[in-house]
CSV table of N, CA and C in Angstrom, one decimal:
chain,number,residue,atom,x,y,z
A,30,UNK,N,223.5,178.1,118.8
A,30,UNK,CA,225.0,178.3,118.8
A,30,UNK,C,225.2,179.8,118.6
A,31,UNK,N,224.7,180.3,117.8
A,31,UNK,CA,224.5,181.7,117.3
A,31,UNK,C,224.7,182.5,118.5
A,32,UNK,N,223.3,182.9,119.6
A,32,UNK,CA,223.0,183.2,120.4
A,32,UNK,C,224.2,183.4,121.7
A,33,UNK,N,225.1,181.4,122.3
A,33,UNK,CA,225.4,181.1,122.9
A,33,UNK,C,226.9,182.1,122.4
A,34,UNK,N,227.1,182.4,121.3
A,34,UNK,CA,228.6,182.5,120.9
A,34,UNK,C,228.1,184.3,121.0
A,35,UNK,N,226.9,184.9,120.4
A,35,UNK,CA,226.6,186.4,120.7
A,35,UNK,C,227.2,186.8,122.2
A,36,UNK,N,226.7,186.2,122.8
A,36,UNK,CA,227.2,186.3,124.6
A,36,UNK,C,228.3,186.3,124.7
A,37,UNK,N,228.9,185.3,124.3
A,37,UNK,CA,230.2,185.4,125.0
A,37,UNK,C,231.0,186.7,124.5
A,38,UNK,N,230.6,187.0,122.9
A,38,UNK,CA,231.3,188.0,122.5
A,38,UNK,C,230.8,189.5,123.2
A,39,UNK,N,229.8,189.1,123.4
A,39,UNK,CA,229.3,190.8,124.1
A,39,UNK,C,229.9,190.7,125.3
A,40,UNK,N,230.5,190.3,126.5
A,40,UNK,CA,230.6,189.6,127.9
A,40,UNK,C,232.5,190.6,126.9
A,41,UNK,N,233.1,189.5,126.2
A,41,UNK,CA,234.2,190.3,125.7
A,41,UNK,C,234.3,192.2,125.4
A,42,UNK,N,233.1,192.0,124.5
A,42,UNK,CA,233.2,193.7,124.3
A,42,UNK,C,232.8,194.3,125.5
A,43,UNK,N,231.9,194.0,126.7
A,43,UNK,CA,231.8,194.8,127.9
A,43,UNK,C,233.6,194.8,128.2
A,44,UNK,N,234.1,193.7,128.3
A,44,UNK,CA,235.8,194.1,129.1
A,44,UNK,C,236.0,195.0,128.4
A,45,UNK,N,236.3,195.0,126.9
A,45,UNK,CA,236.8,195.9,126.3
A,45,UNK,C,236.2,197.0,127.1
A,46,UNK,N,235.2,197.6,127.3
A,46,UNK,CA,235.1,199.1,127.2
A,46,UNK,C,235.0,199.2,128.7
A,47,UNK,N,235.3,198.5,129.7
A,47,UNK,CA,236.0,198.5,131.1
A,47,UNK,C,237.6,199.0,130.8
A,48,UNK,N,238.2,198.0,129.7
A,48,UNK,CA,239.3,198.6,129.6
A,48,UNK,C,239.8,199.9,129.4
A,49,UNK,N,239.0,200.3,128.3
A,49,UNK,CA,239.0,201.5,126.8
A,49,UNK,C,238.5,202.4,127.7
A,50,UNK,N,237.5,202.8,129.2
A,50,UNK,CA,237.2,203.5,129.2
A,50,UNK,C,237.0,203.5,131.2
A,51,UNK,N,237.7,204.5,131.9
A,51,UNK,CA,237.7,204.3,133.0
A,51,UNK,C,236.1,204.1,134.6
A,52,UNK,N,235.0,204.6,133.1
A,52,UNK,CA,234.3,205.2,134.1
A,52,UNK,C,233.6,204.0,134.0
A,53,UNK,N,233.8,202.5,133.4
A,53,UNK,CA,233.0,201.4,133.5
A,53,UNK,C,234.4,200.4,134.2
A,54,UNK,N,233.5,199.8,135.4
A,54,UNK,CA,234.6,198.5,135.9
A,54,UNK,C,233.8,197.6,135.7
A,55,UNK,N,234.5,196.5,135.3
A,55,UNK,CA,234.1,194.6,135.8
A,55,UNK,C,235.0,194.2,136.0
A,56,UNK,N,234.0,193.2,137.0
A,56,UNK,CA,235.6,192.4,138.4
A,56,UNK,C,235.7,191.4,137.7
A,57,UNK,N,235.3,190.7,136.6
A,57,UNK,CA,236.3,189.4,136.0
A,57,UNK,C,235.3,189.0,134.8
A,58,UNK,N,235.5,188.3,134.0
A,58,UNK,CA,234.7,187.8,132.7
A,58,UNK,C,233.5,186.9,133.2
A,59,UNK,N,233.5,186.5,134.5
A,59,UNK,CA,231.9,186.2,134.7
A,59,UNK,C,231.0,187.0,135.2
A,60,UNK,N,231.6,188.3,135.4
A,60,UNK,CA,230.8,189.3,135.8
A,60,UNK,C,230.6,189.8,134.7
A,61,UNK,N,230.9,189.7,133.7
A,61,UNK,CA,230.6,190.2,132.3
A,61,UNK,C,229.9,189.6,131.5
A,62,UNK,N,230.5,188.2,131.7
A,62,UNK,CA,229.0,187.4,131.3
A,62,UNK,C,227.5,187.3,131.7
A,63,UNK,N,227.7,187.5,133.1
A,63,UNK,CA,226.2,187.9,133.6
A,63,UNK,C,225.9,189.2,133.6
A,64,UNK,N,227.0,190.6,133.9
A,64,UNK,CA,226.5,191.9,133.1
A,64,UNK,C,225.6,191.7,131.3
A,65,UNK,N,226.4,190.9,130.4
A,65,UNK,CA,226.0,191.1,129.1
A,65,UNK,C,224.5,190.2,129.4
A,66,UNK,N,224.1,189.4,130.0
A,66,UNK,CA,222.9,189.0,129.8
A,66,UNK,C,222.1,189.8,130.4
A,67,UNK,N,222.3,190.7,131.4
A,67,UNK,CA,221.6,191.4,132.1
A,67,UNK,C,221.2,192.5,131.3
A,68,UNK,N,222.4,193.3,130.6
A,68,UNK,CA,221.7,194.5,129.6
A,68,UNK,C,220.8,193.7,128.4
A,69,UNK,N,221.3,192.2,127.9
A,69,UNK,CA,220.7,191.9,127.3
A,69,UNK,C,219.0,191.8,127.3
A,70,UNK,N,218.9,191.4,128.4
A,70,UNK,CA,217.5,191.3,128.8
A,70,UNK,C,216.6,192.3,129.2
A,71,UNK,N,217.1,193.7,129.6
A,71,UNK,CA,216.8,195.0,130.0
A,71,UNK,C,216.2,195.6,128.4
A,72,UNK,N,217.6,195.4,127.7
A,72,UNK,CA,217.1,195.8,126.2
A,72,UNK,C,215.7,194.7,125.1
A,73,UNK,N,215.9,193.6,125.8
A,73,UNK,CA,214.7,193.0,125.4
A,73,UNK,C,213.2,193.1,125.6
A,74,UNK,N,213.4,193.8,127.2
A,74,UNK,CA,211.9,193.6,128.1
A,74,UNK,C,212.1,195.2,128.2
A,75,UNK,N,212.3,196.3,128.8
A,75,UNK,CA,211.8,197.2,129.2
A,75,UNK,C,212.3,199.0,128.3
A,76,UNK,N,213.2,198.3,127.4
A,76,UNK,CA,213.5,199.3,126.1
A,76,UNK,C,212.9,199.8,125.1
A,77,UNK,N,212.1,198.9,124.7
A,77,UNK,CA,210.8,198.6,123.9
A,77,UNK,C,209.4,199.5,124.6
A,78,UNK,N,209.2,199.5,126.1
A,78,UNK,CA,208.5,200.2,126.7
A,78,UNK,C,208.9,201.5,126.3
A,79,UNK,N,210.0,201.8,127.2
A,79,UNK,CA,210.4,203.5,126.9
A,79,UNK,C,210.3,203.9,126.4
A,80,UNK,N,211.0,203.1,124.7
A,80,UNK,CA,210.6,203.6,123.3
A,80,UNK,C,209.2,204.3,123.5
A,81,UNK,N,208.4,203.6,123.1
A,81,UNK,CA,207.1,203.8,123.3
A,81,UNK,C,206.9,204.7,123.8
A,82,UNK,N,206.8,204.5,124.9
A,82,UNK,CA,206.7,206.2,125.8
A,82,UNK,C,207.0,207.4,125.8
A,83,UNK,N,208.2,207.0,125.3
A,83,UNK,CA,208.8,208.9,124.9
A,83,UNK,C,209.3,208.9,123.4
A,84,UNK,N,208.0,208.1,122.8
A,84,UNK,CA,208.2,208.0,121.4
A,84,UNK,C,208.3,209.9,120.7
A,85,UNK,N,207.3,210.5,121.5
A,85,UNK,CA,207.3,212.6,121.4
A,85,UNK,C,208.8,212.7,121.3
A,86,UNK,N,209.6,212.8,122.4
A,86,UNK,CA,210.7,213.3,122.8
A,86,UNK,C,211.8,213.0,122.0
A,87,UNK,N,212.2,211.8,121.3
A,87,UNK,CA,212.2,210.9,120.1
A,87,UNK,C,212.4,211.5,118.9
A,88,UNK,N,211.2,211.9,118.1
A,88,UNK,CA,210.9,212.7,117.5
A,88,UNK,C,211.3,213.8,117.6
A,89,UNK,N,210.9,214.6,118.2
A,89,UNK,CA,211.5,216.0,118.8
A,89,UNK,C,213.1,215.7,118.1
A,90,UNK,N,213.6,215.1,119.1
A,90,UNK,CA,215.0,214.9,119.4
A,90,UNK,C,215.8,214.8,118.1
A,91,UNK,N,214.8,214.2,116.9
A,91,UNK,CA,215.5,213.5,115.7
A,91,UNK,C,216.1,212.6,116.0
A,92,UNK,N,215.1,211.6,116.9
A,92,UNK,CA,216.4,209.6,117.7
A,92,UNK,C,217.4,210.2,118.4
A,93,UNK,N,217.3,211.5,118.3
A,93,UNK,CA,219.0,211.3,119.4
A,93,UNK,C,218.7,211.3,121.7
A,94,UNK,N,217.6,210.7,121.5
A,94,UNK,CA,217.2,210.6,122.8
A,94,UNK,C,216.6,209.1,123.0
A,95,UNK,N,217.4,208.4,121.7
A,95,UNK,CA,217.1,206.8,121.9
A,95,UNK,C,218.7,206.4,122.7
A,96,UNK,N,219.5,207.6,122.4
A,96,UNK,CA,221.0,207.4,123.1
A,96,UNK,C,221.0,207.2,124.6
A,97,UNK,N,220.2,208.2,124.7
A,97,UNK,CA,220.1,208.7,126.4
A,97,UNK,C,218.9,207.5,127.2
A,98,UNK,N,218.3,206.3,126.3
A,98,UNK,CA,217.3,205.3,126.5
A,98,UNK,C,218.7,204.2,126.9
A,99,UNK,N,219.6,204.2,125.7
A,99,UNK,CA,220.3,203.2,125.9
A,99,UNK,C,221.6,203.4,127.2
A,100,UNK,N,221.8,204.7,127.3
A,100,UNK,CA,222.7,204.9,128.4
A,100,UNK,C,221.8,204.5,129.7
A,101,UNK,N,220.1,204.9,130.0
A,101,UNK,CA,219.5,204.2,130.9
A,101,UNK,C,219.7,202.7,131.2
A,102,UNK,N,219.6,201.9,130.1
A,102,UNK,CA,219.7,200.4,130.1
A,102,UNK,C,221.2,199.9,130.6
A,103,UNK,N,222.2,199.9,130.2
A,103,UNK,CA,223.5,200.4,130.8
A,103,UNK,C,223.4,200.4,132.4
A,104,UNK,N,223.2,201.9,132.7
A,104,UNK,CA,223.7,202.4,133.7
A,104,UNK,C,222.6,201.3,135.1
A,105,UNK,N,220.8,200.9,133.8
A,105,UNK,CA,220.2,200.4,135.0
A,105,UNK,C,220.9,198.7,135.5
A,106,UNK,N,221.8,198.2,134.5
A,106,UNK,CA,222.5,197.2,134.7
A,106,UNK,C,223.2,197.0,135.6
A,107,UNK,N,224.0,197.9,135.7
A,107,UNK,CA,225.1,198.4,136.7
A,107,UNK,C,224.8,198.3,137.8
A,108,UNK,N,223.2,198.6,138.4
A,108,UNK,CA,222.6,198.3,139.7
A,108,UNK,C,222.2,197.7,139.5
A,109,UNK,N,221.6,197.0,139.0
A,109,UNK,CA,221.0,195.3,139.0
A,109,UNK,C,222.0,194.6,139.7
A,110,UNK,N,223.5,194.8,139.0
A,110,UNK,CA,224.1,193.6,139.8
A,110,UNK,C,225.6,194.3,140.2
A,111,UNK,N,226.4,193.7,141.1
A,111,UNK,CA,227.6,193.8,141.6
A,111,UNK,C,228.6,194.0,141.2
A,112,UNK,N,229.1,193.4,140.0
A,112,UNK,CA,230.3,192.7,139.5
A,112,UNK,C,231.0,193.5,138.4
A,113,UNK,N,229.4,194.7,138.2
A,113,UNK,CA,229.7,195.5,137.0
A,113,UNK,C,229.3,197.2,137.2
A,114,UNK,N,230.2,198.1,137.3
A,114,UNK,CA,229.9,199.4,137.9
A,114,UNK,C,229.6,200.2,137.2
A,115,UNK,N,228.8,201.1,137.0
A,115,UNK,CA,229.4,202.6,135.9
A,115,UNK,C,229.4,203.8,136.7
A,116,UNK,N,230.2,204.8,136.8
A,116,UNK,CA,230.2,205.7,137.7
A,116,UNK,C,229.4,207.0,137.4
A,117,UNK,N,228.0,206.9,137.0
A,117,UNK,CA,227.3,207.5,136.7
A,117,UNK,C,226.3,207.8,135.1
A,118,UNK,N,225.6,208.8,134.9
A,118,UNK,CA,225.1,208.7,133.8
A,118,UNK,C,226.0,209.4,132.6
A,119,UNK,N,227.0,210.3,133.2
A,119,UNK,CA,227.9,210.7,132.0
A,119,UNK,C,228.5,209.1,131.3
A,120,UNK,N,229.4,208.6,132.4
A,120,UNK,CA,229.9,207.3,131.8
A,120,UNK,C,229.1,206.4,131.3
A,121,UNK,N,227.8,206.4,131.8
A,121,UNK,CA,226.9,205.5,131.1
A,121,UNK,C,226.7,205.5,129.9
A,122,UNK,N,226.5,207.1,129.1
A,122,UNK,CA,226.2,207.4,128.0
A,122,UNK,C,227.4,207.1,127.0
A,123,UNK,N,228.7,207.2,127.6
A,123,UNK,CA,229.9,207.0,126.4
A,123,UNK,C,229.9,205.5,126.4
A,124,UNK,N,230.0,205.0,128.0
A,124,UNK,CA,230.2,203.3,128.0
A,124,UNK,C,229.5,202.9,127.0
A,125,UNK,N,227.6,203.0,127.1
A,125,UNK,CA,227.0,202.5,126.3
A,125,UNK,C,227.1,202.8,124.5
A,126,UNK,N,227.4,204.0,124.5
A,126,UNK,CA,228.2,204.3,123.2
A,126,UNK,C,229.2,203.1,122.6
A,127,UNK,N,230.2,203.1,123.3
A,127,UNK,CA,231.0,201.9,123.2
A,127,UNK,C,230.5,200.8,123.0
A,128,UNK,N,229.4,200.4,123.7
A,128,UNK,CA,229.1,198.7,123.6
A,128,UNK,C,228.5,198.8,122.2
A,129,UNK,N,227.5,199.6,122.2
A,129,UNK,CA,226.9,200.0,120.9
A,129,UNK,C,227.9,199.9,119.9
A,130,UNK,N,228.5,200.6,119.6
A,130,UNK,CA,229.7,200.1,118.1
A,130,UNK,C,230.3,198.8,118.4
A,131,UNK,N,230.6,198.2,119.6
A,131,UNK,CA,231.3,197.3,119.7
A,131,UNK,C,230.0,195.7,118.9
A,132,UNK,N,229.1,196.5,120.1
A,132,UNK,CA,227.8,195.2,119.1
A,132,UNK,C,227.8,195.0,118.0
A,133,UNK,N,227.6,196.6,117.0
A,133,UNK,CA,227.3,196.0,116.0
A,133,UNK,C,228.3,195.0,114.7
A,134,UNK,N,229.9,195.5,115.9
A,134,UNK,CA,231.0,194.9,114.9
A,134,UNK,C,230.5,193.1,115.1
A,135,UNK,N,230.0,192.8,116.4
A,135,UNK,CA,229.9,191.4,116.5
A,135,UNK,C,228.8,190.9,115.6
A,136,UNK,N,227.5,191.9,115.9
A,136,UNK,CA,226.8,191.2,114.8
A,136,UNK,C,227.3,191.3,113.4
A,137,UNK,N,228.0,192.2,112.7
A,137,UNK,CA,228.7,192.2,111.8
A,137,UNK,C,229.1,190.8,111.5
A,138,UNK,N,230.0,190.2,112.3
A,138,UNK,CA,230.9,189.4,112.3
A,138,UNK,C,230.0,187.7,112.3
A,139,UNK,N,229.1,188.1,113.0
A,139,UNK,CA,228.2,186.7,113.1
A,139,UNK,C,227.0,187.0,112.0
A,140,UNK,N,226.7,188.0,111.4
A,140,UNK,CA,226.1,188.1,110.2
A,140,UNK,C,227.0,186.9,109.1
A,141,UNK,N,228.1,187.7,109.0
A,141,UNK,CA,228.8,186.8,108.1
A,141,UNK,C,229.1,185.5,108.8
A,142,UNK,N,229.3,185.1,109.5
A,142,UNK,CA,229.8,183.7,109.8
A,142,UNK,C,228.7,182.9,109.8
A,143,UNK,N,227.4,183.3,110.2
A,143,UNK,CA,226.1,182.4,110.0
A,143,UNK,C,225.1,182.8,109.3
A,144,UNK,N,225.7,183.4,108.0
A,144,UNK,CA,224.6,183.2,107.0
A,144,UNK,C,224.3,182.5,105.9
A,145,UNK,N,222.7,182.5,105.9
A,145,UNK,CA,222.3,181.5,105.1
A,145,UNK,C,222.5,181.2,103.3
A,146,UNK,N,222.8,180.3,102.9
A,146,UNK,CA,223.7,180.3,101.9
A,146,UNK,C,222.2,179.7,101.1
């Protein structure tokens, strides 16, 4: 249930920052639902690589080049599929900025609503 109700609310916060922000479009809430599983899955399987990889740069950077990992995941969304655009890597980096605070308010919100007592 958890999971099923995480989606939908991420699928929400992608409109939001279609809305909030011009340089991201989606053509309707099922493109958003299959955009949100799509970054979902990108951040599951091939984020974890990067990490790894430019774990130096990382470092270097003091994390602030895990931003520029997450605006990749984003932006590679956006060509994965149709329904969901970003108009480059500037926009990618603020979009994803956006989903990023937007996420953690949902996990916030599903922290408290399903935790264990």
């Amino acid at each position: 249930m958890r999971l099923i109700l995480k989606w939908l609310l991420s699928a929400i916060a992608l409109l939001a920052v279609a809305y909030l922000y011009n340089g991201v479009q989606v053509t309707s809430f099922g493109s958003a639902l299959i955009a949100a599983a799509v970054i979902g899955l990108l951040n599951m399987v091939v984020r974890p690589v990067l990490v790894v990889l430019t774990l130096p740069v990382t470092i270097v950077t003091l994390g602030l080049f895990l931003f520029v990992i997450n605006a990749l995941m984003f932006w590679a969304a956006s060509g994965l599929f149709g329904g969901f655009h970003v108009n480059g890597f500037g926009a990618a980096l603020l979009g994803s900025l956006i989903y990023s605070l937007l996420g953690l308010v949902i996990e916030a919100a599903l922290g408290g609503l399903f935790s264990k007592r």
